[in-house]
Coordinates of C-alpha atoms and ligand atoms in Angstrom, one line a residue:
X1 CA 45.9 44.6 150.1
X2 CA 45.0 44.6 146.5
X3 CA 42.9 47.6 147.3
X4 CA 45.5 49.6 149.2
X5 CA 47.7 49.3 146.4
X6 CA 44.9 50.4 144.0
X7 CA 43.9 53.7 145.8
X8 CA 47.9 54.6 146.0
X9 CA 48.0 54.3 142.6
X10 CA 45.6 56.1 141.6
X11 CA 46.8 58.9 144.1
X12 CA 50.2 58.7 142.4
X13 CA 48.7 58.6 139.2
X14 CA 46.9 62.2 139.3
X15 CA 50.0 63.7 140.9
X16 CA 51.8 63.0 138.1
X17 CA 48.8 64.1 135.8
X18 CA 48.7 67.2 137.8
X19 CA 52.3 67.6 137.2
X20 CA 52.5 66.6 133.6
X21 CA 49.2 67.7 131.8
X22 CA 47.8 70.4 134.3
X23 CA 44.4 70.9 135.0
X24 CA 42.8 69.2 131.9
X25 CA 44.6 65.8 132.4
X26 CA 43.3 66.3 136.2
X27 CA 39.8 66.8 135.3
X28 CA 40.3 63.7 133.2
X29 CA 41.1 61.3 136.0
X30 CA 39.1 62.6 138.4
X31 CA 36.2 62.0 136.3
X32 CA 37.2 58.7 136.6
X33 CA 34.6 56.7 138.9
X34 CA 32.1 58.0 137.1
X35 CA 33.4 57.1 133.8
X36 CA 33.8 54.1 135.0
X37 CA 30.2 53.6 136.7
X38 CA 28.8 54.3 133.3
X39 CA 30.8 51.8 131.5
X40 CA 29.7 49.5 134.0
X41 CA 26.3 50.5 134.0
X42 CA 23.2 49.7 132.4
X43 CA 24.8 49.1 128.3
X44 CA 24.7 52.6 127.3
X45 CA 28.1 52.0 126.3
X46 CA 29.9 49.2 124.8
X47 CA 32.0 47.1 126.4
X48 CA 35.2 48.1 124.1
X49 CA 35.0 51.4 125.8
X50 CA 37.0 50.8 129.0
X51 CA 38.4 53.4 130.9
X52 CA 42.1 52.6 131.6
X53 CA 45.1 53.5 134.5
X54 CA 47.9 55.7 133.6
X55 CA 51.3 54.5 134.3
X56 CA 54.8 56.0 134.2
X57 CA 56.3 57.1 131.4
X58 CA 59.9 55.5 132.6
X59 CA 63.2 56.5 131.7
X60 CA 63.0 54.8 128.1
X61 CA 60.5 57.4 125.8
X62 CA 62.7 58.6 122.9
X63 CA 60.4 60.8 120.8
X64 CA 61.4 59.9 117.7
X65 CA 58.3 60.3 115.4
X66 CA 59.2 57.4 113.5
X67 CA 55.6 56.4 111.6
X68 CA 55.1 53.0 110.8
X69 CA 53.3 49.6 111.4
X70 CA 56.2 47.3 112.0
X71 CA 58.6 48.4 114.4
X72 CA 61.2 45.5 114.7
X73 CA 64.0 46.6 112.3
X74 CA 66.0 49.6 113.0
X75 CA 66.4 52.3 110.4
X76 CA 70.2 52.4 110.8
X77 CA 71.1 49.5 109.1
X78 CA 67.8 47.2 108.7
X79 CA 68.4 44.7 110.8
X80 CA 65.8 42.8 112.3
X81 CA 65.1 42.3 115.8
X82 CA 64.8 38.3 116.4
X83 CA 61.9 37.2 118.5
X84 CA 58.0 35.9 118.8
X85 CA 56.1 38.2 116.5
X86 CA 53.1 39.8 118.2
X87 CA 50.9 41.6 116.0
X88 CA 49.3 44.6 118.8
X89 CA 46.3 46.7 118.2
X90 CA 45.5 49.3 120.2
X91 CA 42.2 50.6 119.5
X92 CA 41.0 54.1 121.4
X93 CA 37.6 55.5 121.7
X94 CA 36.0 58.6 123.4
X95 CA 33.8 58.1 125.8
X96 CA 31.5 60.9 127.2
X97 CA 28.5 60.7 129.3
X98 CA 25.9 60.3 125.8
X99 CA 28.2 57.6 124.3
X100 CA 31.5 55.6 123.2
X101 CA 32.7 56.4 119.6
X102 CA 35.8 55.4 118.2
X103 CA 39.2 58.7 118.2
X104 CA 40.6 59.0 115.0
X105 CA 43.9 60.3 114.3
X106 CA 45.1 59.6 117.8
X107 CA 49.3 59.4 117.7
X108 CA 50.2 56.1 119.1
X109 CA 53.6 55.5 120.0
X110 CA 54.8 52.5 121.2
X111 CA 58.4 51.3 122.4
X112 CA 59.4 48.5 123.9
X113 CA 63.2 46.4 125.1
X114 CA 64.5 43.6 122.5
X115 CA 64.6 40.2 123.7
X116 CA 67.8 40.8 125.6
X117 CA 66.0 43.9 127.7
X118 CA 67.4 46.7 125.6
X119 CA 65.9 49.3 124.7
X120 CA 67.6 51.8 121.7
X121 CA 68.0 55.3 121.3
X122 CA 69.4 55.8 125.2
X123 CA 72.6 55.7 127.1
X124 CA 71.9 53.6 129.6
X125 CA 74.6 51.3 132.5
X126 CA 73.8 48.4 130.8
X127 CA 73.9 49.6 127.0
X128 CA 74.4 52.2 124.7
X129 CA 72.1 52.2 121.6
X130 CA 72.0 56.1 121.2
X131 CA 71.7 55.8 117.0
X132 CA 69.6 53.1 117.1
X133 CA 65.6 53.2 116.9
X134 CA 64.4 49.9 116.9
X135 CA 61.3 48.6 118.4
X136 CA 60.1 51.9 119.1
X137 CA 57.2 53.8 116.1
X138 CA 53.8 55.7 116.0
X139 CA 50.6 54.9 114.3
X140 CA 47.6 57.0 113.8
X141 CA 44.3 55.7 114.8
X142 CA 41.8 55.3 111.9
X143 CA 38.1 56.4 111.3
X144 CA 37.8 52.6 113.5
X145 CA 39.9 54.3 116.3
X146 CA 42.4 51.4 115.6
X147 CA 46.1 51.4 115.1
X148 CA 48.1 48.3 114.5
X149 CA 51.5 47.2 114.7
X150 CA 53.8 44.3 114.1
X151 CA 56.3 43.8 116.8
X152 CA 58.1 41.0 119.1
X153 CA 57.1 39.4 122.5
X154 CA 59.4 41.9 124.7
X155 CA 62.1 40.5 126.7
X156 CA 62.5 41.6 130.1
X157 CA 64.9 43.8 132.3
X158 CA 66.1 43.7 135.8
X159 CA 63.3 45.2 138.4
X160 CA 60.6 44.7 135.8
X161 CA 57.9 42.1 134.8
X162 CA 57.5 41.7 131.1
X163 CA 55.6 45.0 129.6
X164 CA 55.3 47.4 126.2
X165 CA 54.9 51.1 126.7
X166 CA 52.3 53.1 125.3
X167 CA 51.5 56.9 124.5
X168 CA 48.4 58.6 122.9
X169 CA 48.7 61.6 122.5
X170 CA 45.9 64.1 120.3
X171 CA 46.6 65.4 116.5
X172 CA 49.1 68.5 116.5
X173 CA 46.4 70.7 115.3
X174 CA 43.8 70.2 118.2
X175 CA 44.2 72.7 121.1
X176 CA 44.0 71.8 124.1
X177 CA 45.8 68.3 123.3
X178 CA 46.0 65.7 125.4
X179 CA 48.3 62.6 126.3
X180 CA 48.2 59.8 128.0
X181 CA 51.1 57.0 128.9
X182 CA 50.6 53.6 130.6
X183 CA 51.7 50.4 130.0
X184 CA 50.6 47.0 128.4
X185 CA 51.1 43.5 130.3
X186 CA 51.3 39.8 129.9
X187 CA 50.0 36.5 131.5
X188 CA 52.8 34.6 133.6
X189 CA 51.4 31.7 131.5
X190 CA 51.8 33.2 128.1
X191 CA 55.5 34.5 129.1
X192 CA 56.7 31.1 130.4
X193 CA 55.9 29.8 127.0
X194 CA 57.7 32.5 125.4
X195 CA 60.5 32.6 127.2
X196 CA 61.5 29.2 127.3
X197 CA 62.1 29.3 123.4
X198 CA 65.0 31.5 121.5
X199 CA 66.2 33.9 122.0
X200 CA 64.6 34.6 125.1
X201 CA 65.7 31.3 126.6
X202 CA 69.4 32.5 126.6
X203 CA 68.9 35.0 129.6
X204 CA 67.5 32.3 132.1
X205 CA 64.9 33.1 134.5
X206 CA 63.6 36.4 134.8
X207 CA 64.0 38.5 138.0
X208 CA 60.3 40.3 138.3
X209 CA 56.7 38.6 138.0
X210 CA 53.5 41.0 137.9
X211 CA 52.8 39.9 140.7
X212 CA 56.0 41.8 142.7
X213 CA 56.5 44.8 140.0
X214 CA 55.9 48.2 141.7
X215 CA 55.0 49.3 138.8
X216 CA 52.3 46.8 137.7
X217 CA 50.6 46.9 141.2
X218 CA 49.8 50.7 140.3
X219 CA 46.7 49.3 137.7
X220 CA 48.6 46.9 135.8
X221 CA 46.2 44.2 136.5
X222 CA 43.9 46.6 133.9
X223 CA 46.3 47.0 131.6
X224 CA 46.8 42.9 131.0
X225 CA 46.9 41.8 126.9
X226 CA 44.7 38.8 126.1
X227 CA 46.5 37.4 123.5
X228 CA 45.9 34.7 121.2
X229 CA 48.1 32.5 119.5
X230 CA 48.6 33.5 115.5
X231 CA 51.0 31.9 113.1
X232 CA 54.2 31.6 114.6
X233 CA 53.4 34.6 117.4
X234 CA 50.3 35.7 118.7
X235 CA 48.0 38.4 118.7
X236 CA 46.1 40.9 120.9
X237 CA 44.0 43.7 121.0
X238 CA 43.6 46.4 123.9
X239 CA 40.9 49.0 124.0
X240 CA 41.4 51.7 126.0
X241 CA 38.8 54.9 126.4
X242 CA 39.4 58.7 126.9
X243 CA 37.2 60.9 128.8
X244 CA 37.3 64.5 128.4
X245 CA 39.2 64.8 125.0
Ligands
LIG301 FE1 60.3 49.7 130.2

């Protein structure tokens, strides 16, 4: 079963490559088993260089090319969004067939709902937060491939398990460019905990586990965070490789 849903995913996933990126993002996916059979393989790359799923973009990507590290206030007014801090790295290499060496200046945008599963800058049944940019910003990757924020343990919204969206996407000046979107996910475990303190507790029980988002059965189960705990938060790290940039 797990299988069924992993080949339609990946189906799904190079239609909307196709559709989105043309022939280059194409050529990038289909590479794929290979990629992958050489990460696998016999160490001649590192383990860091992991090849990961695409996932849909949603309804929720503002482009708002807001750069910096900590994305929990919102530039309208300042305010802070309340919630468990999670400082997220999300580290990007290149991996051809001779080796795995870390992308620099790599656009990384990441956005993400507030405790109370709302996003800002949309018009949306539930809210409106159309001058509002909170919880969304981009970081460029470093000569380590690395970019690093500070942001909150994301609350959750009807029809979806718990998740942070992600977009890399290559510097302005390289031609052809590339992007890639997907998603980042969280152990039940780790969310229970979360959730059962303020001010996620307020919203009760959540409606979607992993285990029965649509969306997470598409390769989520590769795109999980191991996080640790750190201060009063935690902490994680994903690495995620590109083939064919
Ligand atoms: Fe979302």
């Amino acid at each position: 079963m797990d299988t069924d849903d992993r080949t339609i995913g990946q189906i799904l996933s190079r239609r909307q490559v196709v559709a989105l990126l043309g022939a280059s993002g194409y050529a990038m996916l289909a590479r794929r088993p290979h990629v992958r059979a050489l990460a696998q393989g016999v160490g001649q790359a590192p383990p860091a260089c992991v090849v990961r799923p695409q996932q849909t973009e949603g309804p929720y990507f503002v482009d708002t090319q807001l750069h910096r590290a900590d994305i929990r206030s919102d530039p309208s007014d300042g305010t802070i969004k309340a919630g468990v801090p999670l400082a997220l790295g999300i580290v990007v290499s290149r991996l051809s067939e001779q080796a795995c060496t870390p992308l620099p200046g790599v656009m990384v945008d990441i956005w993400q709902c507030d405790a109370d599963g709302v996003y800002s800058g949309v018009q949306d049944p539930r809210f409106s937060t159309l001058n509002q940019k909170f919880l969304r910003g981009y970081q460029l990757t470093g000569a380590d491939g690395a970019a690093r924020f500070t942001t909150i343990y994301p609350g959750w919204y009807q029809g979806r398990t718990v998740h942070i969206h992600f977009k890399l996407r290559s510097p302005a000046t390289q031609r052809p460019g590339y992007e890639f979107t997907s998603q980042l996910y969280f152990q039940e475990s780790v969310t229970d905990a979360v959730f059962a303190k303020a001010p996620y507790a307020a919203r009760g029980r959540r409606s979607t586990l992993n285990a029965n988002d649509g969306i997470f059965r598409r390769g989520g189960a590769e795109l999980m965070l191991a996080t640790s705990m750190q201060d009063v938060g935690y902490a994680a790290t994903f690495h995620v490789a590109l083939e064919g940039v």
